[in-house]
Tab-separated table of C-alpha atoms in Angstrom:
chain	number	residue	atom	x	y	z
A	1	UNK	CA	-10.016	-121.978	8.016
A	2	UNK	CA	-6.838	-120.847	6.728
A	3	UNK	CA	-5.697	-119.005	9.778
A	4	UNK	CA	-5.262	-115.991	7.772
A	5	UNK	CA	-6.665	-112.684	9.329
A	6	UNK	CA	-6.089	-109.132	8.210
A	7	UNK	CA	-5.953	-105.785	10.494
A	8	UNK	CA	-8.168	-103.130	8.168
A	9	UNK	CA	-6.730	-99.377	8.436
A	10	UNK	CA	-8.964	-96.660	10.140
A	11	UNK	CA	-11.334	-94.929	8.567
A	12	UNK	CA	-10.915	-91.237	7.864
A	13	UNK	CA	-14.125	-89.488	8.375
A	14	UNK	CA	-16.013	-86.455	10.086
A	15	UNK	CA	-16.577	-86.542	13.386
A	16	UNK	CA	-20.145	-86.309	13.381
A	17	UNK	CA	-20.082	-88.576	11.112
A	18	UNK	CA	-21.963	-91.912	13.149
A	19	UNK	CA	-21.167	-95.591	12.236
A	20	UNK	CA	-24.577	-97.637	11.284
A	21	UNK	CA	-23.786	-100.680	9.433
A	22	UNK	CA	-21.252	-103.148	8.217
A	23	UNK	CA	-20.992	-106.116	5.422
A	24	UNK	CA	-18.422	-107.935	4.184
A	25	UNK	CA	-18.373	-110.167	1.042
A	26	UNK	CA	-16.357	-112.185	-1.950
A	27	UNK	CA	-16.460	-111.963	-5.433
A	28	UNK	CA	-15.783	-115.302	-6.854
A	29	UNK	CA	-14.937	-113.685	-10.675
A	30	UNK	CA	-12.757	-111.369	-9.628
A	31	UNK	CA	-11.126	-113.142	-6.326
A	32	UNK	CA	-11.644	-110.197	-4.182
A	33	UNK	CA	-12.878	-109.661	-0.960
A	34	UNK	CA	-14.432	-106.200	0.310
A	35	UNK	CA	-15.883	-104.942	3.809
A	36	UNK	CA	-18.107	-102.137	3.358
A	37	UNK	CA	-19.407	-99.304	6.019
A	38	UNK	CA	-22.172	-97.331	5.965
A	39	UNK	CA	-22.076	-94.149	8.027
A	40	UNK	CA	-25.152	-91.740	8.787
A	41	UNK	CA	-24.057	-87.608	7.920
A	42	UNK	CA	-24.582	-85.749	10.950
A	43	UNK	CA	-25.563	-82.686	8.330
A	44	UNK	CA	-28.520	-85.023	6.153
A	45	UNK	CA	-29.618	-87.546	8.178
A	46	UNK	CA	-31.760	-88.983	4.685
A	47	UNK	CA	-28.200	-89.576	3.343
A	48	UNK	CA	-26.062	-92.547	3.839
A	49	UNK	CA	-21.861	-92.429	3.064
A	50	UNK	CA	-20.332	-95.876	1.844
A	51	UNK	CA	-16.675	-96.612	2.460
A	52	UNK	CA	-15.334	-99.862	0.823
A	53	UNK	CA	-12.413	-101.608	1.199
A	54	UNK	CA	-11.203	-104.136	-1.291
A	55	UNK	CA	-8.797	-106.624	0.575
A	56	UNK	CA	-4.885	-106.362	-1.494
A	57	UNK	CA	-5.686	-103.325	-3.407
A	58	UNK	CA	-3.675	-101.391	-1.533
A	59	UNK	CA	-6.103	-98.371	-2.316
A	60	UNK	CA	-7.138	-98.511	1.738
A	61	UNK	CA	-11.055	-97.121	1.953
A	62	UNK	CA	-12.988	-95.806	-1.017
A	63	UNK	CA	-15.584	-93.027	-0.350
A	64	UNK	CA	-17.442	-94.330	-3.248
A	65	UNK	CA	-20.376	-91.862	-2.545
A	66	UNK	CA	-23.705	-90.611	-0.886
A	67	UNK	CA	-26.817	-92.237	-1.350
A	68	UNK	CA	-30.398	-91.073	-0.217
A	69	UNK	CA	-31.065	-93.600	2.595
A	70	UNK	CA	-32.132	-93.044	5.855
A	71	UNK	CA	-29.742	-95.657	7.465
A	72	UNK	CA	-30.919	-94.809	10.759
A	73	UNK	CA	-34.188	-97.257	9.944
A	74	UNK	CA	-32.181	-100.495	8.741
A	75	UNK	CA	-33.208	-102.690	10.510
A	76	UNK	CA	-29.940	-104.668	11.608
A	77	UNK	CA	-26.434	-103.846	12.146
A	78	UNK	CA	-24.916	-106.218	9.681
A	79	UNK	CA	-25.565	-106.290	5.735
A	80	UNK	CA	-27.048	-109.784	4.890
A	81	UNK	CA	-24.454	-110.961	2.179
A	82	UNK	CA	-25.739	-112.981	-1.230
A	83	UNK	CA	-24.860	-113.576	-4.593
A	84	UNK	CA	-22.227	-110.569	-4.918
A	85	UNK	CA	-24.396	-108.406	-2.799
A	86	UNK	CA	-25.360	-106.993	0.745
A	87	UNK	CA	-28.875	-106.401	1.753
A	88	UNK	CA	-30.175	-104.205	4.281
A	89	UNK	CA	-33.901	-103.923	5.434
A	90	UNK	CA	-35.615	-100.455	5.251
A	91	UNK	CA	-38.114	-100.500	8.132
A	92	UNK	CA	-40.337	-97.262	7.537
A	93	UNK	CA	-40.140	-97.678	3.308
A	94	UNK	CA	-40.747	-101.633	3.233
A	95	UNK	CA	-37.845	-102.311	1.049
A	96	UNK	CA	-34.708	-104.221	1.075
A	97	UNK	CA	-32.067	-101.899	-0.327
A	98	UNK	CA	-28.846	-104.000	-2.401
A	99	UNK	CA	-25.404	-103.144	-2.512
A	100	UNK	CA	-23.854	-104.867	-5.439
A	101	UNK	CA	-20.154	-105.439	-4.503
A	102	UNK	CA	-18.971	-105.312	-8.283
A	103	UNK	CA	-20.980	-101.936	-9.096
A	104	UNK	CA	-20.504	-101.009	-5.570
A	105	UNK	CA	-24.002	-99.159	-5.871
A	106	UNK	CA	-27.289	-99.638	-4.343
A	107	UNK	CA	-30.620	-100.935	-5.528
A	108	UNK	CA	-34.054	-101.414	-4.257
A	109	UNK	CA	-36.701	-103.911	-4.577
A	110	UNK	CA	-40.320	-103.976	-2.282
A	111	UNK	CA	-41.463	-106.573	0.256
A	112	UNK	CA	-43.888	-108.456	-0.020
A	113	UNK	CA	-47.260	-107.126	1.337
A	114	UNK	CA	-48.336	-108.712	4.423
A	115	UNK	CA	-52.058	-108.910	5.806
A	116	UNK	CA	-53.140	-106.977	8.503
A	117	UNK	CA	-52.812	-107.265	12.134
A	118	UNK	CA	-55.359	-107.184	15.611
A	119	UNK	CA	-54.289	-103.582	16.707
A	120	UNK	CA	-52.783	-105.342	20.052
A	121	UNK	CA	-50.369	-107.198	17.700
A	122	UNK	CA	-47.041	-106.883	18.693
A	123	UNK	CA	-44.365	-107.408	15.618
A	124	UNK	CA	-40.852	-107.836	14.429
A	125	UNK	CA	-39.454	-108.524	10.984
A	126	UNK	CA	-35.776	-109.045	9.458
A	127	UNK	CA	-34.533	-110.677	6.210
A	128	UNK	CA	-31.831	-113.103	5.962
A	129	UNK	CA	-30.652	-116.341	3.508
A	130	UNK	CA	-32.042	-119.537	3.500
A	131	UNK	CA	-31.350	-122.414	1.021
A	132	UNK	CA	-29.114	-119.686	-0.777
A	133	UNK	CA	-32.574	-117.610	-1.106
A	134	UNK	CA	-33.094	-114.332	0.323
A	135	UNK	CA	-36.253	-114.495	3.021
A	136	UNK	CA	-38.275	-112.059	4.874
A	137	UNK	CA	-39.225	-112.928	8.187
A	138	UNK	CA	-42.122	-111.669	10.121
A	139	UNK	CA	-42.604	-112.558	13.822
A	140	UNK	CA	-46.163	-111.395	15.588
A	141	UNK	CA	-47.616	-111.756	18.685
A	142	UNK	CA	-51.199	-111.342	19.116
A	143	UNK	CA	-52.224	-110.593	22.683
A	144	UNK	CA	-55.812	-111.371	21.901
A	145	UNK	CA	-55.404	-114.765	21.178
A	146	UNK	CA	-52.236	-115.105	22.977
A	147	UNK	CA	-50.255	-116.856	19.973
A	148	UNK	CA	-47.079	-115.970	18.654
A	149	UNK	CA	-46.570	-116.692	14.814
A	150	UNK	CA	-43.770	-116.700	12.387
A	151	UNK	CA	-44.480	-115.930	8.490
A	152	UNK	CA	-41.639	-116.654	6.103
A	153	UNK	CA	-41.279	-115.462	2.623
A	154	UNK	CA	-38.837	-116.493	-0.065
A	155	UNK	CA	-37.586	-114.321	-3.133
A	156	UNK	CA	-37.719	-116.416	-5.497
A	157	UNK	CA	-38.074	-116.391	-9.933
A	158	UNK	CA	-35.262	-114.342	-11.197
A	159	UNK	CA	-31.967	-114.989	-9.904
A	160	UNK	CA	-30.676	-111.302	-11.147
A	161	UNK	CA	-33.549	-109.432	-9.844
A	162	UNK	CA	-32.039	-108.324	-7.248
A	163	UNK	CA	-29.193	-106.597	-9.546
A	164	UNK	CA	-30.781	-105.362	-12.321
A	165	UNK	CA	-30.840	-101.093	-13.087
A	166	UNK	CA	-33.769	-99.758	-14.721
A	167	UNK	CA	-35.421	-102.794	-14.334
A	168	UNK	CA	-36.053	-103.631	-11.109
A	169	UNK	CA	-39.735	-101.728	-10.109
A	170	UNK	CA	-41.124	-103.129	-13.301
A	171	UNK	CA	-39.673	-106.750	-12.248
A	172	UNK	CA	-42.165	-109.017	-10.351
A	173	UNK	CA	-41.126	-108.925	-6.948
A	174	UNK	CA	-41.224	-113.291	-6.845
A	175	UNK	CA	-42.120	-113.133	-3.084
A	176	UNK	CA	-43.482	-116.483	-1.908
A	177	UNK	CA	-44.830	-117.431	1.536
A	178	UNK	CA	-43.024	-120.453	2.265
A	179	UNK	CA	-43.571	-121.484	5.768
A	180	UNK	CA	-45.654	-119.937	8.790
A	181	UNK	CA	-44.052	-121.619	11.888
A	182	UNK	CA	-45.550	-121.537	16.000
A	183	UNK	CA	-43.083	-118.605	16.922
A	184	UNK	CA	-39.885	-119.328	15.534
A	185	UNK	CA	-37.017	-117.905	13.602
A	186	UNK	CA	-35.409	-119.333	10.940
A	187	UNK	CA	-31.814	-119.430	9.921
A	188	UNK	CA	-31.038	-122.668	7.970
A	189	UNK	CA	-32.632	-125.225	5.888
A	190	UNK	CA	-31.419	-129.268	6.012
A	191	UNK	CA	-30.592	-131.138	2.865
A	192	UNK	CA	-33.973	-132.985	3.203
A	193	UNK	CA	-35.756	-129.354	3.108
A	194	UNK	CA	-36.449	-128.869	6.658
A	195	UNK	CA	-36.112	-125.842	8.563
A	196	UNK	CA	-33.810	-125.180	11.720
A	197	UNK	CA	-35.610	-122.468	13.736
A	198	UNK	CA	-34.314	-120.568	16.911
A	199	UNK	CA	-36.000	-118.871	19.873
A	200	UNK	CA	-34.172	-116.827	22.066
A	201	UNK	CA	-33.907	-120.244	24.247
A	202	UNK	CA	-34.466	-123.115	22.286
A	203	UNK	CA	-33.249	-124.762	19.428
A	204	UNK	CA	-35.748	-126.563	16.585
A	205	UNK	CA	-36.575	-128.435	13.395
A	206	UNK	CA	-39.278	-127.652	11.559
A	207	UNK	CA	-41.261	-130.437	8.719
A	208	UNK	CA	-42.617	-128.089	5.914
A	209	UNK	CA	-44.807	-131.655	4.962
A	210	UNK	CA	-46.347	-132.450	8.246
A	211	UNK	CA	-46.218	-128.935	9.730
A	212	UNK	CA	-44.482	-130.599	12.756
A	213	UNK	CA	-41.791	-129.233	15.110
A	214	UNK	CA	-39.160	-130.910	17.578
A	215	UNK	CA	-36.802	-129.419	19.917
A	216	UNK	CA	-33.243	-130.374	19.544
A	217	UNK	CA	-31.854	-127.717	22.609
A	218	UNK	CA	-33.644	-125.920	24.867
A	219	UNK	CA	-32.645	-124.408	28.323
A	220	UNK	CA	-30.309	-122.007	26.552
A	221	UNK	CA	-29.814	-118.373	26.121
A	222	UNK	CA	-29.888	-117.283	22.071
A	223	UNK	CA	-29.071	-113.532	21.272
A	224	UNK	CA	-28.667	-114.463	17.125
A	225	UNK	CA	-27.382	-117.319	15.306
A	226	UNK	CA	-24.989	-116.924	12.287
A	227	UNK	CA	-24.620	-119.660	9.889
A	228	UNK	CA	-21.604	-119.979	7.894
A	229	UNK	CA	-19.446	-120.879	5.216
A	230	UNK	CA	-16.237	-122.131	5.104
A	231	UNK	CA	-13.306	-121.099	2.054
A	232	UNK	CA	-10.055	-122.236	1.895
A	233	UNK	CA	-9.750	-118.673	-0.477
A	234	UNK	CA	-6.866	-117.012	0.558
A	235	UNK	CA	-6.860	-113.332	2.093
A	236	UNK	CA	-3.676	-112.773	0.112
């Protein structure tokens, strides 16, 4: 938006050390941007190293520590970015682990608990925002009835759960299953609540009130969809 871009320095690290993950973020109180990296240690593969780098600090990358996660089972590549934070999906521990961009330190909260599957089912899961509220998607396909379903959750309650210390296993988790939508992912909502869903060829709108879907594209090839936001908030 403001034609502004900004080459980032390279990182100094071991070898052996292997990229896993990126985020990027801004802090509204403190008018900073930061990217942060998360690289797997070739000597404890249960630790993860976090480099950040604060745009106009001139400080370059921060080691600011190890932490005991097995980054090798996040499930995606990118840090999901909300409310001063990135989240990252644990697949094997069911949890969504939180980098808070102002403590630059990570928390953990669970998933929510979802009921059990055919043995032939056939599943996927991620998290993402919606209606600037973290949600856990599960997609399933069940062979034996030949259906494919998708169950969305949203974190709702507590706006700081997410970022609290000591707190957050005693917290209630505010998990709510919002929507379960005919095999489809979803990645916005419309002012008027609806949801826009994606397949990896088709492009829909889901109505939460009459449980109805339309196509809007179809014939297409979808790997991901990112939405957006745009800032006028200068890199400088």
């Amino acid at each position: 938006m403001t034609r502004e871009y900004v080459m980032l320095p390279d990182i100094k690290r071991n070898c052996d050390d292997f990229h896993r993950s990126s985020g990027f973020g801004y802090l509204p109180l403190s008018n900073e941007y930061k990217v942060v990296e998360l690289y797997n240690l070739e000597e404890d593969i249960n630790s993860t190293k976090v480099v950040v780098y604060t745009l106009g600090s001139g400080s370059g990358w921060i080691n600011v520590g190890r932490f005991g996660i097995n980054s090798l089972r996040t499930s995606q590549k990118y840090g999901v970015f909300l409310k001063g934070a990135l989240h990252w999906m644990h697949i094997s521990d069911r949890k969504v682990f939180v980098f808070d961009l102002v403590e630059e330190k990570f928390h953990e909260h669970g998933l929510p608990l979802s009921h059990p599957f055919p043995v032939s089912t056939m599943c996927n899961s991620s998290i993402g925002v919606l209606g600037g509220l973290l949600y856990y998607y599960l997609g399933y396909l069940c062979p034996i009835i030949r259906c494919i379903y998708s169950d969305i959750w949203i974190l709702k309650g507590n706006d700081d759960i997410c970022y609290m210390e000591e707190q957050v296993e005693q917290e209630p988790l505010g998990w709510l299953k919002e929507f379960c939508i005919p095999g489809k992912r979803p990645f916005a909502l419309t002012k008027s609540g609806c949801v826009l869903c994606f397949t990896y060829n088709s492009l829909s709108i889901y109505d939460a009130i009459s449980s109805t879907s339309k196509e809007l594209v179809d014939s297409l090839n979808f790997y991901r969809i990112i939405p957006h936001n745009n800032t006028l908030v200068s890199l400088k």
